[in-house]
Amino acid sequence: MAGADLSTRPVTVEPPAKKRRKRGGPEKRPFWLLAPTTILLALIVVVPLVLAVWVSLLDLNQYTLRKWLGAPFIGFANYTEALTGSALGSSALHSLWISVAFSVLTSAIALPLGLLAALTVNSPFRGRAIVRSLYLIPYVLPSFVTALLWRLMFLDKGLAHRVLSDVGIGGDNTYWLLGGHAFWALVITDVWASWAFIYIMALAGLQTIPAELYEAADIDGTSWIAKLRYVALPNLRGVLGLGLLLSLINHFNNFTLPYVMFGTPPPTDVTVLPVNVYITSFQIFRFGLGATMSIITLVVMLIPGYIYFRALKLGSSAGDN
Amino acid sequence: MALLIGFNRQRHGRSTATPRRRPTRVAVVAAVVLSLVSCTRLGGGDSKTIDVLIGLNATYLQKQQQYFSTISKEFQQQTGYRVTFRTFTSSSDEQQQLQSAVISGSGPDVFALGTTFIPTAYATGAFHVLSDAEWKELGGRSQFVKQQLAMSGPSQDKQIGVPYATQPFVMAYNTEMFRKAGISGPPQTWTEFIDDAKRLSGNGVYGVSTDPSDGFDPWKYIWMFTLQSGGQLISADHTKALLGSKQVVDAASFWFDWFTKYKIVDPKAVSWQGPSSLSAFAAGKSAMQLMVSAATIPTLDSSAIKGKYAYAPMPTIPYGRTSLPPGGKAAGTIVSGQDYAIAEYSKKKDAALQLIKFLTRPKQQLLATKTFGDIPGNADAASQAIEANPRLKAFMAAEPKAVPTTFTGAWGTLQIALGTAVSQTLPSLTHGSYSRSTLASRLSQISTQVQSALDEQRKAEKAAH
């Protein structure tokens, strides 16, 4: 039928279009070559995403898992439950708040630390390579090792416990792995584990700043602070912005650190959204509810994602102009 | 770019591009489909291979591989079937593999499952219910440790699990400290336990180590004290959550009183998980350690208290009493162990059954005991194992006092909910006290959540009928 329709359709060949085709204009490139990538993307991203949305609308649990396509459709009931409460005792809304606070705090603390570290090894000095290597230790350590080490260090007589006591934060009777303190233990651990990421980004950015700019500043007799403020930071804005956005996303999605440090069920103050999703899906077997929480995570993650792509677009437009 | 231009030129040089492009498109789609099909078949194995999913034994990593190799070789000689053992490293890994298998209907033929997970596995309907004929083929139910069969299924005609390891929980105590304190033996009642622990506490040593921040143990303590005092966490007909009952509040209170009232536990233990607690006992910083299995033997044998410790069943008479109250159960431990279960989707159920029969014979069971230290699920093999290693006697003495946990798919929710209630109470324990009314309120709250899980199960059962 379609063929018949096409055959009866008047075919007009526009001379200008023909002309463009001969020139091999961008609109006529063989985009079908992208098919394998498109198919793979669809399989890896689109299909699971659609499935997750669908599962979030089902009452999918251990009883219905085997014939999951026939699980009862319950509309937005999972969303209502996720935002009001769950079997764990922490609603997705509570976990969302914990995750956002944790993500923003760790990123905000890790950013200046990473930048400062990058500045310390930006200029050549004897042993710089060794210092640079040492700075990378937190970044190369597997997350679960970091979590185990810090768990031990936060226990009574642990290094972190003693150091914090010595500087007047907490005391002998402070239990860093319990209650509200657990949140700060998680923040401290994650800052330690993640500042090196900002350091790498910042150092890469610093290396691209032309030496002439610093020389000009030196001729003007500017101070170190002024050079940082008027030369380095403006040139690092893009890199640090990207680092901050990626940090926010990474911290928000951090599952290993709270999971290994506190186990399950964790203290309420560290029940971040990924841990809540894990417990809901794999320990109490409410797969529908778990999928709902994942969708909520995705929606929240779209915010920094949107900002990032918008910034990229603006940067690209500015470049074109 | 050059490649793109090249393709462009070629394309424009043809007058009929569509028929030429079609085979390429078909080939791309076919390749993707074939890849997917082959991916889904990866889990199935060939027709002469039986896949088994079992936990990785991190303590005996190399020995486990040798054990797998021996089993596979011997079984292949007998039946012609090769056995492939796949291992999971954590409970999350196990869950992911198990759930993938349940959803896709392909994967391992045999799963090694912990007894507390069997109710959830049963609820999925993805495991083969063994018939009387199949039990007969396995040698009959009577050849297995009796208590372990209670967690094989909701009733005798709906059993999915075949016991292969018995892992009751007992207490370990420091014999030297007991001797020095003039205590003749392990406590038989919780009153004796508290008295002994008080006498043993002092000079930086505490009467007992415990682990309220652990992910697995808290509910076991509360369950044990509740049952001994005549209460239940879930009603006998599996319809009501009773976590807000007086017995449950008393049970949780008794445990927390070790910290606040009796002061027999290191106050720092509020943030301890199992390994920290065992480590304190192994270092001689406490005289007793509860809720331990035979898996602790290698750790304690390589510790400062080697040769100075022994195991004994945990007391069963509630605190302040000399006998069980009406309705009280002498629950010394949960029924704990490991079972083999056959996947319902397996095309090789007969061979899988033969493999389980082979693995649960005394010879292979004793090989497993020799390798990993577990007490067999086979009753004869268990007796032989105890004769060979008298230290296991205390574990088998605790086994008759093993009481099965409620066989319900809501048990996972109950474990997490109880753990949450305990976790929320711990910060107040650090101040040396806790509010009983707040604890009661928390337990009532989680009872409502467990009730929802029970209702969900009833709904599912109704739908299944």
PDB file of N, CA, C and O in Angstrom, chain A residues 21 28-30 33 43 59 61-63 65-66 68 86-88 151 155-156 172 175 178-179 262 264-265 267-268 278 282-285 287, chain B residues 1 8 11-12 32 92 95 99 103 117 120 123-125 213 215 267-268 270-271 273 344 409 413 416 419-420 423-424 430 449 456-457 459-460:
ATOM      1  N   ARG A  21      22.797  18.179  -3.060  1.00  0.00           N
ATOM      2  CA  ARG A  21      23.190  16.777  -2.908  1.00  0.00           C
ATOM      3  C   ARG A  21      24.557  16.537  -3.539  1.00  0.00           C
ATOM      4  O   ARG A  21      25.399  15.866  -3.030  1.00  0.00           O
ATOM      5  N   LYS A  28      22.661  15.389   3.916  1.00  0.00           N
ATOM      6  CA  LYS A  28      22.622  14.158   3.132  1.00  0.00           C
ATOM      7  C   LYS A  28      23.726  13.180   3.515  1.00  0.00           C
ATOM      8  O   LYS A  28      24.063  12.282   2.769  1.00  0.00           O
ATOM      9  N   ARG A  29      24.340  13.393   4.598  1.00  0.00           N
ATOM     10  CA  ARG A  29      25.366  12.446   5.033  1.00  0.00           C
ATOM     11  C   ARG A  29      24.708  11.110   5.368  1.00  0.00           C
ATOM     12  O   ARG A  29      23.544  11.090   5.777  1.00  0.00           O
ATOM     13  N   PRO A  30      25.419  10.041   5.236  1.00  0.00           N
ATOM     14  CA  PRO A  30      24.800   8.716   5.480  1.00  0.00           C
ATOM     15  C   PRO A  30      24.589   8.460   6.976  1.00  0.00           C
ATOM     16  O   PRO A  30      25.362   7.759   7.619  1.00  0.00           O
ATOM     17  N   LEU A  33      24.683   5.166   9.055  1.00  0.00           N
ATOM     18  CA  LEU A  33      25.875   4.557   9.664  1.00  0.00           C
ATOM     19  C   LEU A  33      25.839   4.639  11.193  1.00  0.00           C
ATOM     20  O   LEU A  33      26.538   3.927  11.885  1.00  0.00           O
ATOM     21  N   LEU A  43      19.000   0.148  23.233  1.00  0.00           N
ATOM     22  CA  LEU A  43      18.971  -1.049  24.074  1.00  0.00           C
ATOM     23  C   LEU A  43      19.517  -0.788  25.477  1.00  0.00           C
ATOM     24  O   LEU A  43      19.004  -1.297  26.461  1.00  0.00           O
ATOM     25  N   ASP A  59       2.793  -3.142  40.775  1.00  0.00           N
ATOM     26  CA  ASP A  59       2.998  -3.694  42.123  1.00  0.00           C
ATOM     27  C   ASP A  59       3.899  -4.915  41.962  1.00  0.00           C
ATOM     28  O   ASP A  59       3.469  -6.055  42.100  1.00  0.00           O
ATOM     29  N   ASN A  61       6.747  -7.282  43.088  1.00  0.00           N
ATOM     30  CA  ASN A  61       7.464  -7.726  44.292  1.00  0.00           C
ATOM     31  C   ASN A  61       7.871  -9.183  44.104  1.00  0.00           C
ATOM     32  O   ASN A  61       7.780  -9.711  42.991  1.00  0.00           O
ATOM     33  N   GLN A  62       8.305  -9.838  45.180  1.00  0.00           N
ATOM     34  CA  GLN A  62       8.788 -11.209  45.010  1.00  0.00           C
ATOM     35  C   GLN A  62       7.684 -12.165  44.552  1.00  0.00           C
ATOM     36  O   GLN A  62       7.968 -13.204  43.968  1.00  0.00           O
ATOM     37  N   TYR A  63       6.441 -11.796  44.822  1.00  0.00           N
ATOM     38  CA  TYR A  63       5.331 -12.670  44.444  1.00  0.00           C
ATOM     39  C   TYR A  63       5.015 -12.567  42.949  1.00  0.00           C
ATOM     40  O   TYR A  63       4.505 -13.496  42.353  1.00  0.00           O
ATOM     41  N   LEU A  65       7.339 -11.280  40.661  1.00  0.00           N
ATOM     42  CA  LEU A  65       8.572 -11.113  39.886  1.00  0.00           C
ATOM     43  C   LEU A  65       8.670 -12.065  38.702  1.00  0.00           C
ATOM     44  O   LEU A  65       9.054 -11.678  37.602  1.00  0.00           O
ATOM     45  N   ARG A  66       8.297 -13.323  38.952  1.00  0.00           N
ATOM     46  CA  ARG A  66       8.491 -14.348  37.923  1.00  0.00           C
ATOM     47  C   ARG A  66       7.670 -14.035  36.666  1.00  0.00           C
ATOM     48  O   ARG A  66       8.128 -14.249  35.551  1.00  0.00           O
ATOM     49  N   TRP A  68       6.508 -10.951  35.684  1.00  0.00           N
ATOM     50  CA  TRP A  68       6.476  -9.521  35.963  1.00  0.00           C
ATOM     51  C   TRP A  68       5.644  -8.725  34.983  1.00  0.00           C
ATOM     52  O   TRP A  68       5.117  -7.669  35.322  1.00  0.00           O
ATOM     53  N   SER A  86       8.128   4.358  53.626  1.00  0.00           N
ATOM     54  CA  SER A  86       8.425   3.033  53.066  1.00  0.00           C
ATOM     55  C   SER A  86       8.660   2.076  54.213  1.00  0.00           C
ATOM     56  O   SER A  86       8.735   2.473  55.366  1.00  0.00           O
ATOM     57  N   ALA A  87       8.810   0.805  53.879  1.00  0.00           N
ATOM     58  CA  ALA A  87       9.009  -0.216  54.923  1.00  0.00           C
ATOM     59  C   ALA A  87      10.282   0.033  55.719  1.00  0.00           C
ATOM     60  O   ALA A  87      10.409  -0.392  56.842  1.00  0.00           O
ATOM     61  N   LEU A  88      11.228   0.738  55.103  1.00  0.00           N
ATOM     62  CA  LEU A  88      12.494   0.994  55.780  1.00  0.00           C
ATOM     63  C   LEU A  88      12.336   2.018  56.890  1.00  0.00           C
ATOM     64  O   LEU A  88      13.088   2.024  57.850  1.00  0.00           O
ATOM     65  N   ARG A 151      35.577   3.636  58.164  1.00  0.00           N
ATOM     66  CA  ARG A 151      34.715   3.060  59.210  1.00  0.00           C
ATOM     67  C   ARG A 151      35.566   2.725  60.441  1.00  0.00           C
ATOM     68  O   ARG A 151      35.217   3.054  61.555  1.00  0.00           O
ATOM     69  N   LEU A 155      35.685   4.519  64.370  1.00  0.00           N
ATOM     70  CA  LEU A 155      35.357   3.763  65.587  1.00  0.00           C
ATOM     71  C   LEU A 155      36.169   4.320  66.755  1.00  0.00           C
ATOM     72  O   LEU A 155      37.141   5.057  66.553  1.00  0.00           O
ATOM     73  N   ASP A 156      35.788   3.943  67.943  1.00  0.00           N
ATOM     74  CA  ASP A 156      36.510   4.391  69.134  1.00  0.00           C
ATOM     75  C   ASP A 156      38.004   4.084  69.002  1.00  0.00           C
ATOM     76  O   ASP A 156      38.369   2.986  68.581  1.00  0.00           O
ATOM     77  N   ASP A 172      35.382  11.829  73.537  1.00  0.00           N
ATOM     78  CA  ASP A 172      35.438  10.386  73.752  1.00  0.00           C
ATOM     79  C   ASP A 172      34.074   9.731  73.593  1.00  0.00           C
ATOM     80  O   ASP A 172      33.964   8.574  73.195  1.00  0.00           O
ATOM     81  N   TYR A 175      29.981   9.203  68.977  1.00  0.00           N
ATOM     82  CA  TYR A 175      29.902   7.984  68.159  1.00  0.00           C
ATOM     83  C   TYR A 175      29.643   8.418  66.722  1.00  0.00           C
ATOM     84  O   TYR A 175      28.515   8.728  66.357  1.00  0.00           O
ATOM     85  N   LEU A 178      26.931   6.698  64.397  1.00  0.00           N
ATOM     86  CA  LEU A 178      25.537   6.593  64.845  1.00  0.00           C
ATOM     87  C   LEU A 178      24.817   7.937  64.731  1.00  0.00           C
ATOM     88  O   LEU A 178      25.452   8.995  64.846  1.00  0.00           O
ATOM     89  N   GLY A 179      23.501   7.851  64.550  1.00  0.00           N
ATOM     90  CA  GLY A 179      22.645   9.039  64.582  1.00  0.00           C
ATOM     91  C   GLY A 179      23.113  10.148  63.656  1.00  0.00           C
ATOM     92  O   GLY A 179      23.601   9.896  62.554  1.00  0.00           O
ATOM     93  N   PHE A 262      28.139   1.878  56.745  1.00  0.00           N
ATOM     94  CA  PHE A 262      27.080   1.743  57.752  1.00  0.00           C
ATOM     95  C   PHE A 262      26.275   0.456  57.632  1.00  0.00           C
ATOM     96  O   PHE A 262      25.488   0.136  58.516  1.00  0.00           O
ATOM     97  N   THR A 264      23.374  -2.239  56.229  1.00  0.00           N
ATOM     98  CA  THR A 264      21.927  -2.016  56.098  1.00  0.00           C
ATOM     99  C   THR A 264      21.207  -2.682  57.262  1.00  0.00           C
ATOM    100  O   THR A 264      21.594  -3.781  57.654  1.00  0.00           O
ATOM    101  N   PRO A 265      20.189  -2.063  57.815  1.00  0.00           N
ATOM    102  CA  PRO A 265      19.727  -0.704  57.516  1.00  0.00           C
ATOM    103  C   PRO A 265      20.667   0.324  58.126  1.00  0.00           C
ATOM    104  O   PRO A 265      21.108   0.130  59.262  1.00  0.00           O
ATOM    105  N   PRO A 267      21.876   4.148  59.674  1.00  0.00           N
ATOM    106  CA  PRO A 267      21.192   5.156  60.485  1.00  0.00           C
ATOM    107  C   PRO A 267      20.348   6.055  59.577  1.00  0.00           C
ATOM    108  O   PRO A 267      20.733   6.301  58.424  1.00  0.00           O
ATOM    109  N   THR A 268      19.227   6.528  60.094  1.00  0.00           N
ATOM    110  CA  THR A 268      18.291   7.321  59.275  1.00  0.00           C
ATOM    111  C   THR A 268      18.987   8.514  58.625  1.00  0.00           C
ATOM    112  O   THR A 268      18.658   8.887  57.498  1.00  0.00           O
ATOM    113  N   TYR A 278      18.275   0.496  47.020  1.00  0.00           N
ATOM    114  CA  TYR A 278      18.832  -0.855  47.147  1.00  0.00           C
ATOM    115  C   TYR A 278      18.030  -1.683  48.162  1.00  0.00           C
ATOM    116  O   TYR A 278      17.648  -2.823  47.889  1.00  0.00           O
ATOM    117  N   PHE A 282      16.152  -4.808  46.872  1.00  0.00           N
ATOM    118  CA  PHE A 282      16.860  -6.082  47.036  1.00  0.00           C
ATOM    119  C   PHE A 282      16.796  -6.664  48.435  1.00  0.00           C
ATOM    120  O   PHE A 282      17.287  -7.758  48.669  1.00  0.00           O
ATOM    121  N   GLN A 283      16.233  -5.943  49.366  1.00  0.00           N
ATOM    122  CA  GLN A 283      16.145  -6.527  50.710  1.00  0.00           C
ATOM    123  C   GLN A 283      14.700  -6.695  51.164  1.00  0.00           C
ATOM    124  O   GLN A 283      14.409  -7.581  51.952  1.00  0.00           O
ATOM    125  N   ILE A 284      13.828  -5.811  50.697  1.00  0.00           N
ATOM    126  CA  ILE A 284      12.416  -6.050  51.014  1.00  0.00           C
ATOM    127  C   ILE A 284      11.618  -6.374  49.747  1.00  0.00           C
ATOM    128  O   ILE A 284      10.413  -6.549  49.797  1.00  0.00           O
ATOM    129  N   PHE A 285      12.328  -6.427  48.634  1.00  0.00           N
ATOM    130  CA  PHE A 285      11.791  -6.950  47.373  1.00  0.00           C
ATOM    131  C   PHE A 285      10.569  -6.195  46.853  1.00  0.00           C
ATOM    132  O   PHE A 285       9.679  -6.792  46.270  1.00  0.00           O
ATOM    133  N   PHE A 287      10.145  -4.177  44.128  1.00  0.00           N
ATOM    134  CA  PHE A 287      10.825  -3.705  42.929  1.00  0.00           C
ATOM    135  C   PHE A 287      10.129  -2.493  42.299  1.00  0.00           C
ATOM    136  O   PHE A 287      10.786  -1.606  41.769  1.00  0.00           O
TER     137      PHE A 287
ATOM    138  N   MET B   1      35.756  11.444   8.556  1.00  0.00           N
ATOM    139  CA  MET B   1      35.146  12.362   7.597  1.00  0.00           C
ATOM    140  C   MET B   1      35.381  11.860   6.177  1.00  0.00           C
ATOM    141  O   MET B   1      34.476  11.806   5.356  1.00  0.00           O
ATOM    142  N   ASN B   8      29.411   8.578   0.768  1.00  0.00           N
ATOM    143  CA  ASN B   8      28.484   9.487   0.106  1.00  0.00           C
ATOM    144  C   ASN B   8      28.582   9.363  -1.401  1.00  0.00           C
ATOM    145  O   ASN B   8      27.604   9.214  -2.081  1.00  0.00           O
ATOM    146  N   ARG B  11      27.202   6.127  -2.675  1.00  0.00           N
ATOM    147  CA  ARG B  11      25.748   6.094  -2.613  1.00  0.00           C
ATOM    148  C   ARG B  11      25.135   6.865  -3.764  1.00  0.00           C
ATOM    149  O   ARG B  11      24.223   6.415  -4.420  1.00  0.00           O
ATOM    150  N   HIS B  12      25.698   8.063  -4.010  1.00  0.00           N
ATOM    151  CA  HIS B  12      25.119   8.891  -5.070  1.00  0.00           C
ATOM    152  C   HIS B  12      25.399   8.331  -6.447  1.00  0.00           C
ATOM    153  O   HIS B  12      24.749   8.681  -7.391  1.00  0.00           O
ATOM    154  N   VAL B  32      22.468  -7.817  15.921  1.00  0.00           N
ATOM    155  CA  VAL B  32      22.049  -7.398  17.263  1.00  0.00           C
ATOM    156  C   VAL B  32      21.184  -8.484  17.903  1.00  0.00           C
ATOM    157  O   VAL B  32      21.385  -8.875  19.056  1.00  0.00           O
ATOM    158  N   SER B  92      24.169  -8.837  47.753  1.00  0.00           N
ATOM    159  CA  SER B  92      23.619  -8.045  46.651  1.00  0.00           C
ATOM    160  C   SER B  92      23.920  -8.730  45.324  1.00  0.00           C
ATOM    161  O   SER B  92      23.076  -8.770  44.422  1.00  0.00           O
ATOM    162  N   GLN B  95      21.521 -11.587  45.017  1.00  0.00           N
ATOM    163  CA  GLN B  95      20.187 -11.124  44.664  1.00  0.00           C
ATOM    164  C   GLN B  95      20.086 -10.778  43.189  1.00  0.00           C
ATOM    165  O   GLN B  95      19.108 -11.107  42.529  1.00  0.00           O
ATOM    166  N   GLN B  99      17.636 -12.755  40.841  1.00  0.00           N
ATOM    167  CA  GLN B  99      16.498 -12.063  40.238  1.00  0.00           C
ATOM    168  C   GLN B  99      16.567 -12.062  38.710  1.00  0.00           C
ATOM    169  O   GLN B  99      15.541 -12.185  38.039  1.00  0.00           O
ATOM    170  N   ILE B 103      13.580 -13.614  36.439  1.00  0.00           N
ATOM    171  CA  ILE B 103      12.882 -12.838  35.412  1.00  0.00           C
ATOM    172  C   ILE B 103      13.073 -13.447  34.025  1.00  0.00           C
ATOM    173  O   ILE B 103      12.124 -13.597  33.259  1.00  0.00           O
ATOM    174  N   PHE B 117      16.497 -17.090  53.674  1.00  0.00           N
ATOM    175  CA  PHE B 117      16.067 -16.564  52.375  1.00  0.00           C
ATOM    176  C   PHE B 117      15.084 -17.500  51.670  1.00  0.00           C
ATOM    177  O   PHE B 117      14.403 -17.117  50.727  1.00  0.00           O
ATOM    178  N   THR B 120      11.499 -16.269  50.940  1.00  0.00           N
ATOM    179  CA  THR B 120      11.417 -15.312  49.834  1.00  0.00           C
ATOM    180  C   THR B 120      11.562 -16.045  48.507  1.00  0.00           C
ATOM    181  O   THR B 120      10.827 -15.770  47.548  1.00  0.00           O
ATOM    182  N   ALA B 123       8.433 -17.713  47.691  1.00  0.00           N
ATOM    183  CA  ALA B 123       7.397 -16.754  47.280  1.00  0.00           C
ATOM    184  C   ALA B 123       7.501 -16.398  45.799  1.00  0.00           C
ATOM    185  O   ALA B 123       6.500 -16.059  45.172  1.00  0.00           O
ATOM    186  N   THR B 124       8.707 -16.478  45.241  1.00  0.00           N
ATOM    187  CA  THR B 124       8.851 -16.132  43.823  1.00  0.00           C
ATOM    188  C   THR B 124       8.217 -17.188  42.919  1.00  0.00           C
ATOM    189  O   THR B 124       7.905 -16.915  41.764  1.00  0.00           O
ATOM    190  N   GLY B 125       8.052 -18.407  43.455  1.00  0.00           N
ATOM    191  CA  GLY B 125       7.482 -19.490  42.646  1.00  0.00           C
ATOM    192  C   GLY B 125       8.459 -19.976  41.591  1.00  0.00           C
ATOM    193  O   GLY B 125       8.094 -20.691  40.665  1.00  0.00           O
ATOM    194  N   SER B 213      24.959  -2.717  65.919  1.00  0.00           N
ATOM    195  CA  SER B 213      25.006  -2.004  64.629  1.00  0.00           C
ATOM    196  C   SER B 213      25.161  -2.965  63.452  1.00  0.00           C
ATOM    197  O   SER B 213      25.332  -2.534  62.313  1.00  0.00           O
ATOM    198  N   GLY B 215      24.213  -5.669  60.557  1.00  0.00           N
ATOM    199  CA  GLY B 215      23.066  -5.717  59.650  1.00  0.00           C
ATOM    200  C   GLY B 215      22.227  -6.974  59.803  1.00  0.00           C
ATOM    201  O   GLY B 215      21.099  -7.037  59.316  1.00  0.00           O
ATOM    202  N   PRO B 267      30.584   0.143  76.429  1.00  0.00           N
ATOM    203  CA  PRO B 267      29.667   1.150  75.868  1.00  0.00           C
ATOM    204  C   PRO B 267      29.954   1.443  74.394  1.00  0.00           C
ATOM    205  O   PRO B 267      29.046   1.814  73.641  1.00  0.00           O
ATOM    206  N   LYS B 268      31.223   1.264  74.002  1.00  0.00           N
ATOM    207  CA  LYS B 268      31.587   1.556  72.599  1.00  0.00           C
ATOM    208  C   LYS B 268      30.944   0.558  71.642  1.00  0.00           C
ATOM    209  O   LYS B 268      30.903   0.787  70.436  1.00  0.00           O
ATOM    210  N   VAL B 270      28.046  -0.027  71.007  1.00  0.00           N
ATOM    211  CA  VAL B 270      26.825   0.419  70.318  1.00  0.00           C
ATOM    212  C   VAL B 270      27.064   0.611  68.823  1.00  0.00           C
ATOM    213  O   VAL B 270      26.147   0.483  68.023  1.00  0.00           O
ATOM    214  N   SER B 271      28.306   0.917  68.457  1.00  0.00           N
ATOM    215  CA  SER B 271      28.571   1.113  67.021  1.00  0.00           C
ATOM    216  C   SER B 271      29.280  -0.091  66.400  1.00  0.00           C
ATOM    217  O   SER B 271      29.777  -0.013  65.290  1.00  0.00           O
ATOM    218  N   GLN B 273      29.756  -3.741  64.635  1.00  0.00           N
ATOM    219  CA  GLN B 273      29.132  -4.777  63.818  1.00  0.00           C
ATOM    220  C   GLN B 273      29.765  -6.109  64.232  1.00  0.00           C
ATOM    221  O   GLN B 273      30.688  -6.117  65.063  1.00  0.00           O
ATOM    222  N   GLU B 344      12.953 -23.773  38.825  1.00  0.00           N
ATOM    223  CA  GLU B 344      11.784 -24.332  38.133  1.00  0.00           C
ATOM    224  C   GLU B 344      11.992 -24.346  36.625  1.00  0.00           C
ATOM    225  O   GLU B 344      11.509 -25.234  35.931  1.00  0.00           O
ATOM    226  N   GLY B 409       7.093 -14.569  53.156  1.00  0.00           N
ATOM    227  CA  GLY B 409       7.841 -13.689  52.256  1.00  0.00           C
ATOM    228  C   GLY B 409       8.064 -12.318  52.861  1.00  0.00           C
ATOM    229  O   GLY B 409       8.837 -11.514  52.330  1.00  0.00           O
ATOM    230  N   THR B 413      11.336  -7.947  55.106  1.00  0.00           N
ATOM    231  CA  THR B 413      10.864  -6.647  55.584  1.00  0.00           C
ATOM    232  C   THR B 413      11.001  -6.582  57.097  1.00  0.00           C
ATOM    233  O   THR B 413      11.434  -5.563  57.655  1.00  0.00           O
ATOM    234  N   ILE B 416      14.660  -5.973  58.192  1.00  0.00           N
ATOM    235  CA  ILE B 416      15.091  -4.584  57.958  1.00  0.00           C
ATOM    236  C   ILE B 416      14.390  -3.642  58.936  1.00  0.00           C
ATOM    237  O   ILE B 416      15.005  -2.741  59.513  1.00  0.00           O
ATOM    238  N   GLY B 419      15.836  -3.968  62.383  1.00  0.00           N
ATOM    239  CA  GLY B 419      17.171  -3.360  62.342  1.00  0.00           C
ATOM    240  C   GLY B 419      17.073  -1.843  62.400  1.00  0.00           C
ATOM    241  O   GLY B 419      17.872  -1.179  63.071  1.00  0.00           O
ATOM    242  N   THR B 420      16.080  -1.294  61.706  1.00  0.00           N
ATOM    243  CA  THR B 420      15.889   0.166  61.698  1.00  0.00           C
ATOM    244  C   THR B 420      15.504   0.655  63.090  1.00  0.00           C
ATOM    245  O   THR B 420      16.036   1.669  63.571  1.00  0.00           O
ATOM    246  N   SER B 423      18.551   0.571  65.192  1.00  0.00           N
ATOM    247  CA  SER B 423      19.481   1.629  64.760  1.00  0.00           C
ATOM    248  C   SER B 423      19.034   3.002  65.272  1.00  0.00           C
ATOM    249  O   SER B 423      19.862   3.833  65.654  1.00  0.00           O
ATOM    250  N   GLN B 424      17.715   3.233  65.285  1.00  0.00           N
ATOM    251  CA  GLN B 424      17.201   4.528  65.752  1.00  0.00           C
ATOM    252  C   GLN B 424      17.340   4.691  67.265  1.00  0.00           C
ATOM    253  O   GLN B 424      17.342   5.807  67.767  1.00  0.00           O
ATOM    254  N   THR B 430      24.072   5.674  73.711  1.00  0.00           N
ATOM    255  CA  THR B 430      25.393   6.280  73.944  1.00  0.00           C
ATOM    256  C   THR B 430      25.361   7.220  75.147  1.00  0.00           C
ATOM    257  O   THR B 430      26.387   7.527  75.726  1.00  0.00           O
ATOM    258  N   GLN B 449       4.298  -1.481  59.304  1.00  0.00           N
ATOM    259  CA  GLN B 449       4.952  -1.691  58.002  1.00  0.00           C
ATOM    260  C   GLN B 449       5.069  -3.185  57.681  1.00  0.00           C
ATOM    261  O   GLN B 449       4.881  -3.588  56.537  1.00  0.00           O
ATOM    262  N   GLU B 456       0.308  -7.953  51.817  1.00  0.00           N
ATOM    263  CA  GLU B 456       0.728  -8.101  50.422  1.00  0.00           C
ATOM    264  C   GLU B 456       0.846  -9.585  50.075  1.00  0.00           C
ATOM    265  O   GLU B 456       0.432 -10.025  49.009  1.00  0.00           O
ATOM    266  N   GLN B 457       1.398 -10.357  51.025  1.00  0.00           N
ATOM    267  CA  GLN B 457       1.555 -11.792  50.794  1.00  0.00           C
ATOM    268  C   GLN B 457       0.192 -12.479  50.678  1.00  0.00           C
ATOM    269  O   GLN B 457      -0.021 -13.311  49.803  1.00  0.00           O
ATOM    270  N   LYS B 459      -2.558 -11.155  49.761  1.00  0.00           N
ATOM    271  CA  LYS B 459      -3.149 -10.740  48.486  1.00  0.00           C
ATOM    272  C   LYS B 459      -2.577 -11.601  47.356  1.00  0.00           C
ATOM    273  O   LYS B 459      -3.298 -12.065  46.480  1.00  0.00           O
ATOM    274  N   ALA B 460      -1.240 -11.795  47.406  1.00  0.00           N
ATOM    275  CA  ALA B 460      -0.576 -12.585  46.359  1.00  0.00           C
ATOM    276  C   ALA B 460      -1.045 -14.029  46.387  1.00  0.00           C
ATOM    277  O   ALA B 460      -1.276 -14.642  45.337  1.00  0.00           O
TER     278      ALA B 460
END
